[in-house]
Coordinates of C-alpha atoms in Angstrom, one line a residue:
Chain A
M832 CA 6.5 -4.7 17.1
A833 CA 3.4 -4.5 19.2
L834 CA 3.1 -8.3 19.1
S835 CA 6.0 -8.9 21.5
E836 CA 4.5 -6.6 24.0
T837 CA 1.5 -8.7 24.6
V838 CA 3.2 -12.0 24.8
A839 CA 3.0 -12.5 28.6
G840 CA -0.7 -11.7 28.8
P841 CA -2.7 -14.9 28.3
K842 CA -0.8 -16.8 30.9
R843 CA -1.6 -14.4 33.7
P844 CA -4.1 -16.0 36.1
A845 CA -5.8 -12.7 36.7
T846 CA -7.4 -12.9 33.2
R847 CA -9.4 -16.0 34.1
P848 CA -13.1 -15.2 34.3
Q849 CA -14.2 -14.4 37.8
P850 CA -17.6 -14.0 39.5
T851 CA -19.4 -11.1 37.9
A852 CA -19.5 -8.8 40.9
S853 CA -15.8 -7.9 40.8
R854 CA -15.4 -8.2 37.1
R855 CA -15.3 -4.6 36.1
K856 CA -12.2 -3.9 38.2
R857 CA -10.4 -6.8 36.7
R858 CA -8.3 -6.4 33.6
G859 CA -9.6 -9.1 31.4
G860 CA -13.3 -9.8 31.8
A861 CA -15.3 -12.1 29.7
G862 CA -17.6 -9.1 29.1
Y863 CA -15.2 -7.6 26.5
W864 CA -15.8 -10.5 24.2
I865 CA -19.0 -8.9 23.1
Y866 CA -17.0 -6.1 21.4
L867 CA -15.2 -8.6 19.3
L868 CA -18.3 -10.3 18.1
P869 CA -19.3 -8.1 15.1
G870 CA -15.7 -8.1 13.9
A871 CA -15.3 -11.8 14.4
V872 CA -18.5 -12.7 12.5
L873 CA -17.5 -10.5 9.6
F874 CA -14.0 -11.8 9.7
L875 CA -15.2 -15.4 9.5
L876 CA -17.6 -14.7 6.6
V877 CA -15.3 -12.6 4.5
I878 CA -11.8 -13.9 5.2
G879 CA -12.0 -17.2 7.2
A880 CA -14.6 -19.1 5.2
P881 CA -13.4 -18.0 1.7
L882 CA -9.8 -18.9 2.6
V883 CA -10.9 -22.4 3.7
G884 CA -13.0 -22.6 0.5
T885 CA -10.1 -21.8 -1.7
I886 CA -7.9 -24.4 0.1
Y887 CA -10.7 -27.0 -0.4
F888 CA -11.2 -26.0 -4.1
S889 CA -7.5 -26.4 -4.6
L890 CA -8.0 -30.1 -4.1
T891 CA -10.7 -30.3 -6.7
K892 CA -11.3 -30.0 -10.4
W893 CA -14.1 -27.4 -11.0
S894 CA -15.1 -25.0 -13.7
G895 CA -17.3 -22.9 -11.3
I896 CA -20.5 -24.6 -12.6
G897 CA -21.9 -27.8 -11.2
D898 CA -20.1 -29.6 -8.4
P899 CA -16.4 -29.7 -7.8
T900 CA -14.7 -33.2 -8.2
F901 CA -12.3 -34.1 -5.5
I902 CA -8.9 -35.0 -7.0
G903 CA -6.6 -34.8 -4.0
L904 CA -3.2 -33.2 -4.7
D905 CA -3.3 -33.5 -8.5
N906 CA -3.4 -29.7 -9.0
Y907 CA -0.3 -29.3 -6.9
R908 CA 1.5 -32.0 -8.8
N909 CA 0.6 -30.3 -12.1
L910 CA 1.8 -27.0 -10.8
L911 CA 5.2 -28.4 -10.2
Q912 CA 5.4 -29.3 -13.8
D913 CA 3.9 -26.1 -15.1
E914 CA 6.4 -23.9 -16.8
V915 CA 4.2 -20.8 -16.3
F916 CA 4.0 -21.4 -12.6
W917 CA 7.8 -21.4 -12.3
T918 CA 8.1 -18.4 -14.6
S919 CA 5.6 -16.4 -12.5
F920 CA 7.5 -17.1 -9.3
R921 CA 10.9 -16.2 -11.0
N922 CA 9.3 -12.9 -12.0
T923 CA 8.2 -12.4 -8.4
L924 CA 12.0 -12.3 -7.5
A925 CA 12.4 -9.6 -10.1
M926 CA 9.5 -7.7 -8.5
I927 CA 11.2 -8.0 -5.1
V928 CA 14.3 -6.4 -6.6
A929 CA 12.2 -3.6 -8.1
M930 CA 9.8 -3.1 -5.2
V931 CA 11.9 -3.9 -2.1
V932 CA 15.7 -3.9 -2.7
V933 CA 16.1 -0.9 -5.0
P934 CA 13.5 1.3 -3.3
T935 CA 14.8 0.5 0.2
V936 CA 18.5 1.2 -0.7
V937 CA 17.8 4.3 -2.8
G938 CA 15.1 5.4 -0.3
L939 CA 17.6 5.2 2.6
V940 CA 20.2 7.4 0.7
L941 CA 17.5 9.8 -0.5
A942 CA 15.9 10.2 2.9
A943 CA 19.3 10.8 4.5
V944 CA 20.3 13.3 1.9
L945 CA 16.9 15.1 2.0
F946 CA 16.9 15.2 5.8
D947 CA 20.5 15.8 6.6
V948 CA 21.9 17.8 3.7
I949 CA 18.9 19.5 2.1
G950 CA 16.8 19.9 5.2
R951 CA 19.7 21.4 7.2
K952 CA 21.8 23.3 4.6
F953 CA 18.8 24.6 2.7
R954 CA 15.3 25.2 3.9
P955 CA 13.3 22.2 5.2
R956 CA 10.5 23.3 3.0
T957 CA 12.8 22.5 0.0
A958 CA 13.2 19.0 1.4
A959 CA 9.5 18.6 1.9
A960 CA 8.7 19.7 -1.7
L961 CA 11.3 17.3 -3.1
R962 CA 9.9 14.5 -0.9
A963 CA 6.4 15.2 -2.2
A964 CA 7.6 14.7 -5.8
F965 CA 9.0 11.3 -4.9
Y966 CA 5.9 10.3 -3.0
L967 CA 3.3 11.4 -5.5
P968 CA 3.1 8.1 -7.5
Q969 CA 2.3 6.4 -4.2
V970 CA -1.1 8.1 -3.9
L971 CA -2.3 7.3 -7.3
P972 CA -4.5 4.3 -8.2
V973 CA -1.7 2.0 -9.3
V974 CA -3.8 0.8 -12.3
V975 CA -4.2 4.3 -13.6
A976 CA -0.4 4.9 -13.3
G977 CA 0.1 1.6 -15.1
I978 CA -2.1 2.7 -18.0
V979 CA -0.2 6.0 -18.4
W980 CA 3.1 4.0 -18.4
G981 CA 1.7 1.5 -20.8
W982 CA 1.1 4.3 -23.2
I983 CA 4.5 5.9 -22.6
L984 CA 6.3 2.6 -23.3
R985 CA 4.2 1.9 -26.5
P986 CA 6.1 1.8 -29.8
D987 CA 4.5 5.2 -30.7
G988 CA 4.6 6.4 -27.0
A989 CA 6.5 9.1 -25.3
F990 CA 9.6 7.2 -24.3
N991 CA 10.5 6.4 -27.9
G992 CA 9.6 10.0 -28.8
L993 CA 12.1 11.1 -26.1
L994 CA 14.8 8.8 -27.4
D995 CA 14.3 10.4 -30.9
A996 CA 14.4 13.8 -29.5
V997 CA 17.8 13.3 -27.8
G998 CA 19.3 11.6 -30.9
L999 CA 19.0 8.0 -29.6
G1000 CA 16.4 7.1 -32.1
A1001 CA 18.3 3.9 -32.9
L1002 CA 17.2 2.6 -29.5
R1003 CA 13.5 2.8 -30.3
H1004 CA 11.8 -0.3 -29.2
D1005 CA 8.5 -2.0 -28.4
W1006 CA 9.5 -2.0 -24.7
L1007 CA 6.5 -4.0 -23.4
G1008 CA 6.0 -6.1 -26.5
D1009 CA 9.4 -7.7 -26.6
P1010 CA 9.8 -10.6 -24.1
H1011 CA 13.4 -9.5 -23.5
T1012 CA 12.6 -5.9 -22.4
A1013 CA 9.1 -6.4 -21.0
L1014 CA 10.2 -7.5 -17.5
P1015 CA 12.9 -4.8 -17.1
S1016 CA 10.3 -2.2 -18.2
V1017 CA 7.7 -3.4 -15.7
M1018 CA 10.5 -3.4 -13.0
A1019 CA 11.4 0.2 -13.9
V1020 CA 7.7 1.3 -13.5
M1021 CA 7.5 -0.5 -10.2
I1022 CA 10.6 1.3 -8.9
W1023 CA 8.9 4.6 -9.9
V1024 CA 5.7 3.6 -8.1
Q1025 CA 7.4 2.4 -5.0
I1026 CA 10.3 4.7 -4.3
G1027 CA 8.3 7.4 -2.4
Y1028 CA 7.2 5.0 0.4
P1029 CA 10.6 4.3 1.9
V1030 CA 11.6 7.9 1.4
V1031 CA 8.7 9.2 3.5
V1032 CA 8.9 6.5 6.2
F1033 CA 12.7 7.0 6.6
M1034 CA 12.5 10.8 6.7
A1035 CA 9.9 10.5 9.4
A1036 CA 12.0 8.1 11.2
L1037 CA 15.0 10.4 11.1
Q1038 CA 13.1 13.0 12.9
R1039 CA 13.2 11.0 16.1
V1040 CA 17.0 10.5 15.9
D1041 CA 18.7 12.7 18.5
P1042 CA 20.5 15.4 16.6
E1043 CA 23.2 15.4 19.3
L1044 CA 24.4 12.1 18.0
Y1045 CA 25.2 13.7 14.7
E1046 CA 26.8 16.7 16.3
A1047 CA 29.0 14.5 18.5
A1048 CA 30.1 12.5 15.5
E1049 CA 30.8 15.6 13.5
V1050 CA 32.9 17.0 16.3
D1051 CA 34.8 13.7 16.3
G1052 CA 35.5 14.3 12.6
A1053 CA 33.3 11.5 11.2
G1054 CA 32.5 12.0 7.5
W1055 CA 29.0 12.0 6.1
L1056 CA 29.2 8.4 4.9
H1057 CA 30.5 7.2 8.2
R1058 CA 27.7 9.0 10.1
F1059 CA 25.2 7.6 7.7
R1060 CA 26.4 4.0 8.4
A1061 CA 27.0 4.4 12.1
I1062 CA 24.0 6.5 13.2
T1063 CA 21.3 6.7 10.5
L1064 CA 21.2 3.0 9.6
A1065 CA 21.4 1.9 13.2
Q1066 CA 18.8 4.3 14.5
I1067 CA 16.1 3.6 11.9
R1068 CA 16.4 -0.1 11.8
P1069 CA 12.9 -0.7 13.1
E1070 CA 11.5 1.3 10.2
T1071 CA 13.7 -0.5 7.7
F1072 CA 12.2 -3.8 8.9
V1073 CA 8.7 -2.5 8.5
V1074 CA 9.4 -1.1 5.0
A1075 CA 11.2 -4.3 3.9
L1076 CA 8.3 -6.5 5.2
T1077 CA 5.4 -4.4 3.7
C1078 CA 7.2 -4.0 0.4
T1079 CA 8.0 -7.7 0.1
I1080 CA 4.4 -8.6 0.8
A1081 CA 3.3 -6.0 -1.8
A1082 CA 5.8 -7.5 -4.3
L1083 CA 4.5 -11.0 -3.8
K1084 CA 0.9 -9.8 -4.3
V1085 CA 1.5 -7.4 -7.2
F1086 CA -1.4 -7.5 -9.6
G1087 CA -2.7 -4.1 -10.8
P1088 CA 0.4 -2.9 -12.6
V1089 CA 0.9 -6.2 -14.4
F1090 CA -2.8 -6.2 -15.4
A1091 CA -2.5 -2.7 -16.8
L1092 CA 0.9 -2.9 -18.4
T1093 CA 1.2 -6.3 -20.0
R1094 CA -1.5 -8.7 -18.8
G1095 CA 1.4 -11.0 -18.0
G1096 CA 2.7 -11.1 -21.5
P1097 CA 4.4 -11.3 -23.9
E1098 CA 4.8 -15.1 -23.7
N1099 CA 4.4 -14.9 -19.9
A1100 CA 7.6 -12.8 -19.7
T1101 CA 5.9 -10.6 -17.0
N1102 CA 3.4 -13.1 -15.5
V1103 CA 3.3 -13.1 -11.7
P1104 CA 1.5 -15.5 -9.4
S1105 CA -1.5 -13.2 -8.6
Y1106 CA -2.2 -12.5 -12.3
F1107 CA -1.7 -16.2 -13.2
A1108 CA -4.3 -17.1 -10.5
Y1109 CA -6.7 -14.4 -11.7
Y1110 CA -6.3 -15.6 -15.3
T1111 CA -6.8 -19.2 -14.4
F1112 CA -9.9 -18.4 -12.3
F1113 CA -11.7 -16.1 -14.6
K1114 CA -10.4 -16.6 -18.1
K1115 CA -9.6 -20.3 -18.2
L1116 CA -12.4 -21.2 -15.7
Q1117 CA -10.1 -23.7 -13.9
V1118 CA -11.1 -22.9 -10.4
G1119 CA -9.3 -25.8 -8.8
Y1120 CA -6.0 -25.0 -10.4
G1121 CA -6.4 -21.3 -9.7
S1122 CA -7.1 -22.1 -6.1
A1123 CA -3.9 -24.2 -5.9
I1124 CA -1.9 -21.2 -7.3
S1125 CA -3.5 -18.9 -4.7
T1126 CA -2.9 -21.4 -1.9
V1127 CA 0.8 -21.7 -2.7
L1128 CA 1.1 -17.9 -2.9
T1129 CA -0.7 -17.6 0.5
L1130 CA 1.6 -20.1 2.1
I1131 CA 4.7 -18.2 0.8
I1132 CA 3.4 -14.9 2.0
V1133 CA 2.5 -16.3 5.5
A1134 CA 6.0 -17.9 5.7
V1135 CA 7.7 -14.7 4.7
A1136 CA 5.7 -12.6 7.2
V1137 CA 6.4 -15.1 10.1
V1138 CA 10.1 -15.2 9.3
F1139 CA 10.3 -11.3 9.2
I1140 CA 8.4 -10.9 12.4
W1141 CA 10.4 -13.6 14.2
V1142 CA 13.8 -12.1 13.0
Q1143 CA 12.7 -8.6 14.2
Y1144 CA 11.4 -9.9 17.5
R1145 CA 14.8 -11.6 18.1
S1146 CA 16.8 -8.6 17.1
E1147 CA 14.7 -6.5 19.5
R1148 CA 15.4 -8.9 22.3
Q1149 CA 19.1 -8.8 21.5
D1150 CA 19.1 -5.0 21.7
R1151 CA 17.5 -5.2 25.1
G1152 CA 20.1 -7.7 26.1
V1153 CA 17.7 -10.5 26.9
Chain B
M542 CA 4.0 16.7 2.4
A543 CA 4.7 19.2 5.2
V544 CA 6.5 17.9 8.2
T545 CA 6.4 19.3 11.7
L546 CA 9.8 20.8 12.2
T547 CA 11.8 19.7 15.1
P548 CA 13.4 22.5 17.1
A549 CA 16.8 21.4 15.8
D550 CA 15.7 22.2 12.3
R551 CA 14.5 25.6 13.2
A552 CA 17.7 26.4 14.9
V553 CA 19.8 25.4 11.9
T554 CA 17.8 26.9 9.1
P555 CA 18.1 30.6 9.5
R556 CA 21.8 30.3 9.5
P557 CA 23.1 32.0 6.3
P558 CA 25.0 29.8 3.9
R559 CA 28.5 30.7 5.1
P560 CA 30.9 28.1 3.9
A561 CA 33.5 29.1 6.5
R562 CA 31.3 27.9 9.4
D563 CA 30.3 24.7 7.6
R564 CA 32.6 22.1 8.9
H565 CA 31.9 19.2 6.5
H566 CA 30.2 20.6 3.5
R567 CA 31.9 23.1 1.4
G568 CA 29.7 25.5 -0.5
A569 CA 29.8 23.7 -3.8
S570 CA 29.1 20.1 -2.8
R571 CA 25.8 20.8 -1.2
W572 CA 24.6 22.6 -4.3
I573 CA 25.7 19.5 -6.4
V574 CA 23.6 17.3 -4.0
L575 CA 20.7 19.7 -4.3
T576 CA 20.9 19.6 -8.1
L577 CA 21.1 15.8 -8.3
V578 CA 18.2 15.3 -6.0
T579 CA 16.1 17.9 -7.8
L580 CA 16.9 16.2 -11.1
G581 CA 15.7 13.0 -9.6
A582 CA 12.5 14.6 -8.4
L583 CA 11.9 16.1 -11.8
A584 CA 12.4 12.7 -13.4
M585 CA 9.7 11.4 -11.2
L586 CA 7.3 14.0 -12.5
V587 CA 8.1 13.5 -16.2
P588 CA 5.3 10.9 -16.8
F589 CA 2.8 13.5 -15.5
A590 CA 4.2 16.0 -17.9
F591 CA 3.8 13.6 -20.8
M592 CA 0.2 12.9 -19.7
L593 CA -0.7 16.5 -19.5
L594 CA 0.9 17.3 -22.8
N595 CA -1.0 14.7 -24.6
A596 CA -4.3 14.9 -22.8
F597 CA -5.1 18.2 -24.6
K598 CA -3.9 17.1 -28.1
S599 CA -6.1 16.1 -31.0
P600 CA -5.6 12.6 -32.5
G601 CA -4.5 14.1 -35.7
D602 CA -2.0 16.3 -33.9
Y603 CA -0.7 13.3 -32.1
S604 CA -0.2 11.3 -35.3
T605 CA 1.6 14.1 -37.1
G606 CA 3.5 15.7 -34.3
G607 CA 4.2 12.7 -32.1
P608 CA 4.0 12.4 -28.3
L609 CA 6.5 15.2 -27.5
S610 CA 5.1 18.0 -29.7
W611 CA 3.4 21.0 -28.2
P612 CA -0.4 20.8 -29.0
S613 CA -1.3 23.1 -31.9
E614 CA -4.7 23.8 -30.2
F615 CA -6.1 23.4 -26.7
Y616 CA -8.1 20.2 -27.5
T617 CA -10.6 19.2 -24.9
K618 CA -12.7 16.7 -26.9
G619 CA -10.7 13.8 -25.5
L620 CA -11.6 14.8 -22.0
R621 CA -15.2 15.3 -22.9
T622 CA -15.4 12.1 -24.8
Y623 CA -14.1 10.1 -21.9
W624 CA -16.2 12.0 -19.4
T625 CA -19.5 11.2 -21.2
E626 CA -18.6 7.8 -22.6
V627 CA -17.8 6.3 -19.2
D628 CA -20.4 8.5 -17.4
F629 CA -17.6 9.8 -15.2
P630 CA -19.8 11.4 -12.5
V631 CA -21.4 8.0 -11.8
K632 CA -17.9 6.4 -11.4
L633 CA -16.9 9.2 -9.1
W634 CA -19.9 8.6 -7.0
N635 CA -19.4 4.9 -6.9
S636 CA -15.8 5.3 -5.8
A637 CA -16.7 7.9 -3.2
L638 CA -19.6 5.8 -1.8
I639 CA -17.5 2.7 -1.6
A640 CA -14.4 4.3 -0.2
G641 CA -16.3 6.5 2.2
S642 CA -18.5 3.7 3.6
V643 CA -15.5 1.4 4.0
A644 CA -13.5 4.2 5.8
V645 CA -16.3 4.8 8.4
L646 CA -17.4 1.2 8.9
G647 CA -13.8 0.0 8.9
V648 CA -12.8 2.4 11.6
V649 CA -15.9 1.5 13.7
V650 CA -15.1 -2.3 13.4
S651 CA -11.4 -1.7 14.2
L652 CA -12.3 0.4 17.2
L653 CA -14.6 -2.3 18.6
N654 CA -12.2 -5.1 18.0
A655 CA -9.3 -3.2 19.4
Y656 CA -11.3 -2.2 22.5
A657 CA -11.7 -5.9 23.3
L658 CA -8.1 -6.7 22.5
G659 CA -6.1 -3.7 23.6
I660 CA -8.1 -2.5 26.6
G661 CA -10.3 -5.6 27.5
R662 CA -7.2 -7.8 27.1
V663 CA -9.3 -10.8 26.3
R664 CA -7.6 -14.2 26.5
G665 CA -5.6 -15.2 23.5
R666 CA -5.3 -11.7 22.2
L667 CA -1.8 -12.2 20.9
W668 CA -3.1 -14.9 18.6
I669 CA -6.1 -12.9 17.6
V670 CA -4.1 -9.8 16.8
G671 CA -1.6 -12.0 14.9
L672 CA -4.5 -13.5 12.9
F673 CA -5.8 -10.1 11.9
L674 CA -2.3 -9.0 10.9
L675 CA -1.9 -12.1 8.7
A676 CA -5.3 -11.6 7.2
N677 CA -4.3 -8.2 6.1
M678 CA -1.3 -9.7 4.2
L679 CA -3.3 -12.4 2.4
P680 CA -3.3 -12.2 -1.3
Q681 CA -6.8 -11.3 -2.4
E682 CA -6.7 -14.2 -4.9
S683 CA -7.0 -16.6 -2.0
L684 CA -10.4 -15.1 -1.1
I685 CA -11.8 -13.9 -4.4
Y686 CA -13.3 -17.0 -6.0
P687 CA -15.5 -18.1 -3.0
L688 CA -16.5 -14.4 -2.5
Y689 CA -17.4 -14.1 -6.1
Y690 CA -19.3 -17.4 -6.1
V691 CA -21.3 -16.7 -2.9
A692 CA -22.0 -13.1 -4.0
K693 CA -23.6 -14.5 -7.1
E694 CA -25.6 -17.1 -5.1
I695 CA -27.0 -14.5 -2.7
G696 CA -27.6 -11.7 -5.2
L697 CA -24.8 -9.4 -4.0
Y698 CA -22.8 -9.8 -7.2
N699 CA -22.3 -6.6 -9.1
T700 CA -23.4 -4.5 -6.1
R701 CA -21.4 -1.8 -4.4
L702 CA -22.5 -3.3 -1.1
S703 CA -20.5 -6.5 -1.7
V704 CA -17.3 -4.5 -2.2
I705 CA -18.1 -2.3 0.8
I706 CA -18.5 -5.4 3.1
I707 CA -15.4 -7.1 1.8
F708 CA -13.1 -4.0 2.2
T709 CA -14.6 -3.1 5.6
V710 CA -13.3 -6.5 6.8
I711 CA -10.0 -6.3 5.0
Q712 CA -9.2 -2.8 6.1
S713 CA -10.3 -3.4 9.7
A714 CA -7.9 -6.3 9.9
F715 CA -5.1 -3.8 9.6
G716 CA -6.9 -1.2 11.8
T717 CA -7.5 -3.8 14.5
Y718 CA -3.8 -4.6 14.6
L719 CA -2.8 -1.0 14.7
L720 CA -5.4 0.2 17.2
A721 CA -4.9 -2.8 19.5
S722 CA -1.3 -1.9 20.0
V723 CA -2.1 1.8 20.5
M724 CA -4.8 0.9 23.0
S725 CA -2.6 -1.5 24.9
T726 CA -0.6 1.6 26.0
F727 CA -3.7 3.5 27.0
P728 CA -3.3 5.1 30.4
R729 CA -5.0 2.7 32.9
S730 CA -5.6 5.5 35.4
L731 CA -8.1 7.1 33.0
L732 CA -10.0 3.9 32.6
E733 CA -10.0 3.2 36.4
A734 CA -11.1 6.7 37.2
A735 CA -14.1 6.4 34.8
A736 CA -14.9 3.0 36.2
L737 CA -14.9 4.4 39.8
D738 CA -17.4 7.0 38.6
G739 CA -19.6 4.2 37.6
A740 CA -19.1 4.3 33.9
G741 CA -19.8 1.0 32.1
R742 CA -17.6 -0.3 29.3
W743 CA -19.8 1.1 26.5
T744 CA -19.6 4.6 28.1
V745 CA -15.8 4.3 28.7
L746 CA -15.3 3.4 25.1
W747 CA -17.2 6.4 23.7
R748 CA -16.5 9.0 26.5
V749 CA -12.9 8.1 27.4
V750 CA -11.2 6.0 24.8
F751 CA -12.7 7.4 21.6
P752 CA -11.9 11.1 22.3
N753 CA -8.4 10.3 23.2
L754 CA -7.8 8.3 20.1
R755 CA -9.5 10.7 17.7
P756 CA -6.2 11.8 15.9
T757 CA -5.2 8.2 15.3
L758 CA -8.7 7.3 14.1
A759 CA -8.7 10.3 11.7
V760 CA -5.5 9.0 10.1
L761 CA -6.9 5.5 9.9
L762 CA -10.1 6.9 8.3
I763 CA -8.1 8.7 5.6
F764 CA -5.9 5.6 4.9
F765 CA -8.9 3.4 4.6
F766 CA -10.5 5.8 2.2
I767 CA -7.4 6.1 -0.1
W768 CA -6.5 2.5 0.0
T769 CA -10.1 1.5 -0.9
W770 CA -10.3 4.2 -3.6
N771 CA -7.2 2.7 -5.2
E772 CA -8.2 -1.0 -4.9
F773 CA -8.4 -2.9 -8.1
L774 CA -8.7 -6.7 -8.1
I775 CA -11.9 -7.2 -6.1
P776 CA -13.8 -4.3 -7.7
L777 CA -12.7 -5.6 -11.1
V778 CA -14.2 -9.0 -10.4
M779 CA -17.2 -7.9 -8.4
L780 CA -18.4 -4.8 -10.4
I781 CA -19.1 -5.5 -14.0
D782 CA -21.4 -2.9 -15.2
N783 CA -21.4 0.8 -15.9
S784 CA -23.6 1.7 -13.0
T785 CA -21.5 0.0 -10.3
Q786 CA -17.9 0.3 -11.5
T787 CA -15.2 2.5 -9.8
I788 CA -12.9 4.9 -11.4
P789 CA -9.8 2.6 -11.8
V790 CA -12.0 -0.3 -13.0
A791 CA -13.7 1.9 -15.6
L792 CA -10.5 3.1 -17.1
A793 CA -8.9 -0.4 -17.1
S794 CA -11.9 -2.0 -18.8
L795 CA -11.7 0.5 -21.6
Q796 CA -8.0 -0.3 -22.2
G797 CA -7.5 -1.5 -25.8
D798 CA -11.0 -0.2 -26.8
R799 CA -11.2 1.6 -30.1
L800 CA -12.4 4.7 -28.2
M801 CA -9.1 4.9 -26.4
D802 CA -6.7 6.6 -28.8
A803 CA -3.6 8.1 -27.2
P804 CA -5.1 11.5 -26.4
T805 CA -8.3 9.9 -24.9
T806 CA -6.2 7.5 -22.9
N807 CA -4.2 10.4 -21.4
A808 CA -7.3 12.4 -20.9
G809 CA -9.0 9.5 -19.1
S810 CA -6.0 8.9 -17.0
L811 CA -5.8 12.6 -16.1
I812 CA -9.4 12.7 -15.0
S813 CA -8.9 9.5 -13.0
L814 CA -5.9 10.8 -11.2
V815 CA -7.3 14.1 -10.2
P816 CA -9.3 13.0 -7.2
A817 CA -6.4 11.0 -5.8
V818 CA -4.1 14.0 -6.2
L819 CA -6.7 16.2 -4.5
F820 CA -6.9 13.9 -1.5
F821 CA -3.2 13.9 -1.3
L822 CA -3.0 17.7 -1.2
I823 CA -5.9 18.0 1.3
F824 CA -4.7 15.3 3.7
Q825 CA -1.0 15.6 3.3
R826 CA -0.4 16.9 6.8
T827 CA -2.4 14.1 8.5
L828 CA -0.9 11.5 6.2
A829 CA 2.7 12.5 7.0
R830 CA 1.9 12.0 10.7
G831 CA 0.1 8.8 9.9
I832 CA 2.8 7.2 8.0
T833 CA 5.1 7.9 10.9
A834 CA 2.6 6.4 13.3
G835 CA 2.2 3.3 11.1
A836 CA 5.9 2.8 10.8
E837 CA 6.5 2.9 14.5
K838 CA 4.1 0.1 15.2

């Protein structure tokens, strides 16, 4: 992480503002602040102030019209007793399975196979073409992909048609309309959306692994699985961290696909915190309550990010033997 | 997605498939692996095949033949209906204007921020960079209501400008984080040489730093463009009428509408996907490099 690299900086005495004459030669002059000014103003207006606003509104009862009424922590107390709130966070765990666990594991194997077996034993161009097929869903607007999938999984959609065609017509189902199958269906779509990202990142990562490592292991008689574990996994650990972090954040924030596929239904079976917040803000006009949901989600995301970065920072330090 | 081949790849590829020389993969097993992975890749493409098959089918055809039948005629009315009903060229222009402006402005803001943080090394930069990184991870729900409320108050609601400003900031939060770490490794000797020649900071930024970072900035530009193009929640809330909506919002707001029978849904999705697929094909080389760059940070 780039963060660790800059740690020592602020304590260095040389960065203290000095008389102007010699400033240009110094590393950290006050004069550079001016470059941060436009970005900082925009940041405060578009991210800082609205975030503070949402946290404040979470302590109020407000419909968006008139003045908010301050009610302290009541919204949070209500949240703890709200079945939908707990359901939405349980569904987030399902999203983490579908968007982090499965894609990372499958992505590692696929990337290794594409790079190691297909890229070497066949033409690398074959590997690149196959990789493109896995990556394609990643470049599409996820809502549009969700709408196509919504139609495929409809009772009269293509998936049931496919089941009929292969003689499994008995399994025909309203996949997104039944509370029991809706969540697994959404998960399947999310795996389809997400899988290409780890494949591409891991394949790129494998390019910087020294091929001699593999050759040496081969000479020593290590099998493919053994080499995969001992070399591939160890060498691309930094990328695995980044993929796991970015995918986890994406899973916690997932909104578009749920909006397009199910609108959180049926009976909240696929509701997720971000859709729950959106619905509470704009359909139920409970701005205070929606703000509380958003604030809890924000806190969880910040906590997850901090833990991830801290764990990675520590493991990097251990690698360097610090 | 073309990758730059490493020399090792080149050395290995021309070797003819002679099983005898292959120490660990007998001839058959690598073909099995290829077959399995190819089947997986084809399975990924099946939804696109379904969409194409049904985008050119008449509603009558769909109700008699079902979703898997071959269309009895090449039916383009679904496409034309969607195109005219949503006034697709306007949506295309809105998406392009918003994503294009955000890409350019976002890169400029990122560059300025990162110049102060990565090269200027202003005090507390670790915390500032960390703040930008966290900001990029925030759920948009935690910003949306105040943004929506203020936009209404100051007359920016339902304008493309509001979405451009918001995404410029959100994207540049990531760009600042990325560029600051790239710039912190910028060769000091170049900066010092320029300073000795009497170049001020502004000149150094545009004459020394900018040209050296151009490839990274290009990748960032493309990323910002595509990310903004694909955004949904904020455009959904901010853009409510036909003249301002983007492509994904237009399609989503017609969902469930009587107009959207199965063939029209597929036709509309097809049209909406085409630009994204085109960007992907045009920029794939740069993107492949960029994803690597992003992952290493």
